């Protein structure tokens, strides 16, 4: 009878550990921009990384909205087998200057639609690559509000903006951070390509490494909490058993 409370304590500890893992898991399943940073004024290539969060449905469409308050004159998609990309443009309220020329319209949305027999299945993810530029110099981030459509009709709306000093929303929009360029390339913009587009970028590689390290640290932190909780429960259970044996 004396072992019953200890068993209950162990069960509670294991339940708490499982809850920690469950709460930590979704934080790694957001739609994101990778790498997460690029230099202002330059050109870059990014991947919109889309995990499939459903256990029963597959992702068959992705809509990425580009900010028209900070328009991008050059937007190109990389062909992806099994998916068809459609690019929509919109007239700008105020033309922007790019290499001395007036640009009066910019891409407002990119939609990828899966071909028949193609989808992002449960437990999988897909990356959709886009080249962008020149990146604006009057803001420190670009927000890409995104809709993810499943083959059962469900839509995940990644459109909420994260506010400084506030908890991250449940469905945050993908964000590309923009950093100050060190020096120009002689053409009015600073080169800031990602791997696979015009060369490499040390700034973006560092940002990607930092993001990867942060995710790793969070994962290790969660594992540490779980191990600690389970270890405490096992230790208490052992002490209770030892105490019971001594009393007998």
CSV table of C-alpha atoms in Angstrom, one decimal:
chain,number,residue,atom,x,y,z
A,1,UNK,CA,0.0,0.0,0.0
A,2,UNK,CA,2.9,2.4,0.8
A,3,UNK,CA,4.1,2.2,-2.8
A,4,UNK,CA,0.8,3.4,-4.3
A,5,UNK,CA,1.5,7.2,-3.7
A,6,UNK,CA,5.0,6.8,-5.3
A,7,UNK,CA,3.5,5.1,-8.3
A,8,UNK,CA,0.9,7.9,-8.6
A,9,UNK,CA,3.8,10.4,-8.4
A,10,UNK,CA,5.7,8.7,-11.1
A,11,UNK,CA,2.6,8.6,-13.4
A,12,UNK,CA,2.0,12.3,-12.8
A,13,UNK,CA,5.6,13.0,-13.6
A,14,UNK,CA,5.5,11.0,-16.8
A,15,UNK,CA,2.3,12.8,-17.8
A,16,UNK,CA,3.9,16.2,-17.2
A,17,UNK,CA,6.9,15.2,-19.3
A,18,UNK,CA,4.7,14.1,-22.2
A,19,UNK,CA,2.9,17.4,-21.9
A,20,UNK,CA,6.2,19.3,-22.2
A,21,UNK,CA,7.1,17.4,-25.4
A,22,UNK,CA,3.6,17.9,-26.8
A,23,UNK,CA,3.7,21.7,-26.2
A,24,UNK,CA,7.3,22.0,-27.5
A,25,UNK,CA,6.6,20.0,-30.7
A,26,UNK,CA,4.4,22.5,-32.6
A,27,UNK,CA,7.0,25.3,-32.2
A,28,UNK,CA,9.2,23.4,-34.8
A,29,UNK,CA,6.3,22.9,-37.3
A,30,UNK,CA,5.7,26.4,-38.5
A,31,UNK,CA,5.9,27.5,-42.1
A,32,UNK,CA,9.2,29.4,-42.3
A,33,UNK,CA,11.6,31.3,-44.6
A,34,UNK,CA,15.1,29.7,-44.8
A,35,UNK,CA,17.6,31.2,-44.5
A,36,UNK,CA,15.9,33.6,-42.1
A,37,UNK,CA,18.0,36.7,-42.9
A,38,UNK,CA,19.4,38.6,-45.8
A,39,UNK,CA,21.1,41.9,-46.5
A,40,UNK,CA,19.1,45.0,-47.3
A,41,UNK,CA,19.4,46.2,-50.9
A,42,UNK,CA,20.6,42.9,-52.3
A,43,UNK,CA,19.3,39.8,-54.0
A,44,UNK,CA,18.7,36.5,-52.3
A,45,UNK,CA,17.1,33.1,-52.8
A,46,UNK,CA,15.0,31.6,-50.0
A,47,UNK,CA,13.0,28.4,-49.4
A,48,UNK,CA,9.6,28.5,-47.9
A,49,UNK,CA,9.7,25.4,-45.8
A,50,UNK,CA,6.3,23.8,-45.3
A,51,UNK,CA,5.8,20.9,-42.8
A,52,UNK,CA,2.7,18.9,-43.0
A,53,UNK,CA,1.0,19.1,-39.5
A,54,UNK,CA,-2.0,16.9,-40.2
A,55,UNK,CA,-1.9,13.2,-39.3
A,56,UNK,CA,-4.7,12.4,-41.8
A,57,UNK,CA,-4.5,14.9,-44.7
A,58,UNK,CA,-1.8,16.0,-47.2
A,59,UNK,CA,-0.9,19.5,-48.3
A,60,UNK,CA,-1.9,20.3,-51.9
A,61,UNK,CA,-1.6,24.0,-52.2
A,62,UNK,CA,0.5,26.9,-50.8
A,63,UNK,CA,-0.2,30.6,-51.3
A,64,UNK,CA,2.5,33.0,-50.3
A,65,UNK,CA,1.5,36.7,-50.2
A,66,UNK,CA,4.3,39.2,-50.8
A,67,UNK,CA,4.2,42.6,-49.1
A,68,UNK,CA,3.3,45.4,-51.4
A,69,UNK,CA,4.2,48.1,-48.9
A,70,UNK,CA,7.8,47.0,-49.5
A,71,UNK,CA,7.5,45.7,-53.1
A,72,UNK,CA,10.1,43.4,-54.8
A,73,UNK,CA,10.8,44.1,-58.4
A,74,UNK,CA,12.3,40.8,-59.2
A,75,UNK,CA,10.6,37.5,-58.1
A,76,UNK,CA,11.3,34.2,-59.7
A,77,UNK,CA,10.3,30.6,-58.7
A,78,UNK,CA,12.5,27.5,-59.1
A,79,UNK,CA,10.6,24.7,-60.9
A,80,UNK,CA,9.5,22.0,-58.5
A,81,UNK,CA,8.6,18.6,-59.9
A,82,UNK,CA,4.9,17.7,-59.1
A,83,UNK,CA,3.9,21.4,-58.4
A,84,UNK,CA,2.7,24.2,-60.7
A,85,UNK,CA,3.6,27.8,-59.7
A,86,UNK,CA,1.4,30.8,-60.6
A,87,UNK,CA,2.6,34.3,-60.0
A,88,UNK,CA,0.2,37.2,-59.6
A,89,UNK,CA,1.2,40.9,-60.0
A,90,UNK,CA,-0.4,44.1,-58.7
A,91,UNK,CA,-0.1,47.8,-59.6
A,92,UNK,CA,1.9,49.8,-57.2
A,93,UNK,CA,0.4,53.0,-55.7
A,94,UNK,CA,3.8,54.6,-56.1
A,95,UNK,CA,6.4,53.5,-58.6
A,96,UNK,CA,9.8,52.4,-57.2
A,97,UNK,CA,13.2,53.0,-58.7
A,98,UNK,CA,15.3,49.9,-59.6
A,99,UNK,CA,18.6,50.5,-61.3
A,100,UNK,CA,17.4,53.9,-62.5
A,101,UNK,CA,14.1,52.5,-64.0
A,102,UNK,CA,10.6,53.1,-62.7
A,103,UNK,CA,8.8,49.9,-61.7
A,104,UNK,CA,5.0,50.2,-61.6
A,105,UNK,CA,4.0,46.7,-60.6
A,106,UNK,CA,5.3,43.9,-58.4
A,107,UNK,CA,4.5,40.3,-57.5
A,108,UNK,CA,1.7,40.2,-54.9
A,109,UNK,CA,1.2,36.4,-54.6
A,110,UNK,CA,2.7,33.1,-55.5
A,111,UNK,CA,0.5,30.0,-55.5
A,112,UNK,CA,1.9,26.5,-55.8
A,113,UNK,CA,-0.6,23.8,-56.7
A,114,UNK,CA,0.2,20.1,-56.5
A,115,UNK,CA,-0.3,18.1,-59.6
A,116,UNK,CA,-2.5,15.0,-59.5
A,117,UNK,CA,-0.9,12.3,-57.3
A,118,UNK,CA,1.4,14.8,-55.6
A,119,UNK,CA,1.1,16.2,-52.0
A,120,UNK,CA,3.1,16.8,-48.9
A,121,UNK,CA,2.1,13.7,-46.9
A,122,UNK,CA,1.8,13.4,-43.1
A,123,UNK,CA,5.2,13.4,-41.5
A,124,UNK,CA,6.8,15.1,-44.5
A,125,UNK,CA,7.8,18.6,-45.5
A,126,UNK,CA,8.5,20.4,-48.8
A,127,UNK,CA,10.6,23.5,-49.7
A,128,UNK,CA,9.5,26.0,-52.3
A,129,UNK,CA,12.4,28.1,-53.6
A,130,UNK,CA,12.1,31.7,-54.7
A,131,UNK,CA,14.7,34.4,-55.7
A,132,UNK,CA,13.9,37.9,-54.5
A,133,UNK,CA,15.3,41.4,-55.0
A,134,UNK,CA,16.4,44.0,-54.6
A,135,UNK,CA,15.5,43.8,-51.0
A,136,UNK,CA,14.2,47.0,-49.4
A,137,UNK,CA,16.4,49.3,-47.4
A,138,UNK,CA,13.7,51.0,-45.4
A,139,UNK,CA,12.6,48.0,-43.2
A,140,UNK,CA,14.2,45.4,-41.1
A,141,UNK,CA,11.9,42.5,-42.1
A,142,UNK,CA,9.5,41.2,-44.7
A,143,UNK,CA,6.4,39.4,-43.7
A,144,UNK,CA,4.9,36.7,-46.0
A,145,UNK,CA,1.4,35.8,-45.0
A,146,UNK,CA,0.8,32.3,-46.1
A,147,UNK,CA,-2.1,29.9,-46.6
A,148,UNK,CA,-1.6,26.1,-46.5
A,149,UNK,CA,-4.4,24.0,-48.0
A,150,UNK,CA,-4.9,20.3,-47.3
A,151,UNK,CA,-6.7,17.8,-49.5
A,152,UNK,CA,-9.5,17.5,-47.0
A,153,UNK,CA,-10.4,21.2,-47.4
A,154,UNK,CA,-8.7,22.4,-44.2
A,155,UNK,CA,-6.6,25.6,-44.5
A,156,UNK,CA,-3.9,26.6,-42.1
A,157,UNK,CA,-3.6,30.4,-42.1
A,158,UNK,CA,0.0,31.5,-41.3
A,159,UNK,CA,-0.8,35.2,-41.2
A,160,UNK,CA,-0.3,36.4,-37.6
A,161,UNK,CA,2.5,38.9,-37.0
A,162,UNK,CA,4.8,38.4,-34.0
A,163,UNK,CA,4.9,41.5,-31.8
A,164,UNK,CA,8.0,42.5,-29.8
A,165,UNK,CA,7.7,41.5,-26.2
A,166,UNK,CA,4.7,39.3,-26.8
A,167,UNK,CA,4.4,35.5,-27.1
A,168,UNK,CA,4.6,34.0,-30.5
A,169,UNK,CA,1.1,33.6,-32.1
A,170,UNK,CA,-0.2,30.1,-32.8
A,171,UNK,CA,0.1,30.6,-36.6
A,172,UNK,CA,2.9,33.1,-37.2
A,173,UNK,CA,3.5,34.4,-40.7
A,174,UNK,CA,7.0,33.6,-42.2
A,175,UNK,CA,9.4,36.5,-41.7
A,176,UNK,CA,12.6,37.3,-43.5
A,177,UNK,CA,14.9,39.5,-41.4
A,178,UNK,CA,16.8,42.2,-43.2
A,179,UNK,CA,20.2,43.3,-42.0
A,180,UNK,CA,22.3,46.3,-42.9
A,181,UNK,CA,24.6,45.8,-45.8
A,182,UNK,CA,28.3,46.3,-45.2
A,183,UNK,CA,29.1,47.7,-48.6
A,184,UNK,CA,27.7,48.0,-52.1
A,185,UNK,CA,28.6,46.0,-55.1
A,186,UNK,CA,28.9,49.0,-57.4
A,187,UNK,CA,25.4,48.6,-58.9
A,188,UNK,CA,23.3,50.3,-56.3
A,189,UNK,CA,22.5,47.1,-54.4
A,190,UNK,CA,24.4,44.8,-52.1
A,191,UNK,CA,24.7,41.1,-53.2
A,192,UNK,CA,23.1,38.9,-50.7
A,193,UNK,CA,22.3,35.5,-52.4
A,194,UNK,CA,21.5,32.3,-50.6
A,195,UNK,CA,23.3,29.0,-51.5
A,196,UNK,CA,22.3,28.0,-55.0
A,197,UNK,CA,21.6,31.5,-56.3
A,198,UNK,CA,24.4,33.7,-57.6
A,199,UNK,CA,26.9,32.2,-55.1
A,200,UNK,CA,27.2,32.2,-51.3
A,201,UNK,CA,26.4,34.6,-48.5
A,202,UNK,CA,28.3,34.6,-45.2
A,203,UNK,CA,25.6,36.7,-43.5
A,204,UNK,CA,22.8,34.3,-44.4
A,205,UNK,CA,24.9,31.3,-43.6
A,206,UNK,CA,25.5,32.8,-40.1
A,207,UNK,CA,21.8,33.5,-39.7
A,208,UNK,CA,21.0,30.0,-40.8
A,209,UNK,CA,23.5,28.5,-38.4
A,210,UNK,CA,22.2,30.7,-35.6
A,211,UNK,CA,18.6,29.6,-36.3
A,212,UNK,CA,19.7,25.9,-36.4
A,213,UNK,CA,21.6,26.3,-33.1
A,214,UNK,CA,18.6,27.9,-31.5
A,215,UNK,CA,16.4,25.0,-32.6
A,216,UNK,CA,18.9,22.6,-31.3
A,217,UNK,CA,19.2,24.4,-28.0
A,218,UNK,CA,15.4,24.4,-27.6
A,219,UNK,CA,15.3,20.7,-28.4
A,220,UNK,CA,18.0,19.8,-25.9
A,221,UNK,CA,16.3,22.0,-23.3
A,222,UNK,CA,13.1,20.1,-23.7
A,223,UNK,CA,14.9,16.8,-23.5
A,224,UNK,CA,16.7,17.9,-20.4
A,225,UNK,CA,13.4,18.8,-18.7
A,226,UNK,CA,11.8,15.5,-19.6
A,227,UNK,CA,14.9,13.5,-18.3
A,228,UNK,CA,14.9,15.6,-15.1
A,229,UNK,CA,11.2,15.0,-14.4
A,230,UNK,CA,11.5,11.3,-15.1
A,231,UNK,CA,14.7,11.0,-13.0
A,232,UNK,CA,13.0,12.8,-10.0
A,233,UNK,CA,10.0,10.5,-10.2
A,234,UNK,CA,12.2,7.4,-10.4
A,235,UNK,CA,14.3,8.6,-7.4
A,236,UNK,CA,11.3,9.3,-5.2
A,237,UNK,CA,9.9,5.9,-6.1
A,238,UNK,CA,13.2,4.2,-5.1
A,239,UNK,CA,13.3,6.1,-1.8
A,240,UNK,CA,9.7,5.1,-1.0
A,241,UNK,CA,10.5,1.5,-1.7
A,242,UNK,CA,13.7,1.6,0.4
A,243,UNK,CA,11.8,3.2,3.2
A,244,UNK,CA,9.1,0.5,3.0
A,245,UNK,CA,11.6,-2.3,3.1
A,246,UNK,CA,13.4,-0.8,6.1
A,247,UNK,CA,10.1,-0.5,8.0
A,248,UNK,CA,9.3,-4.1,7.4
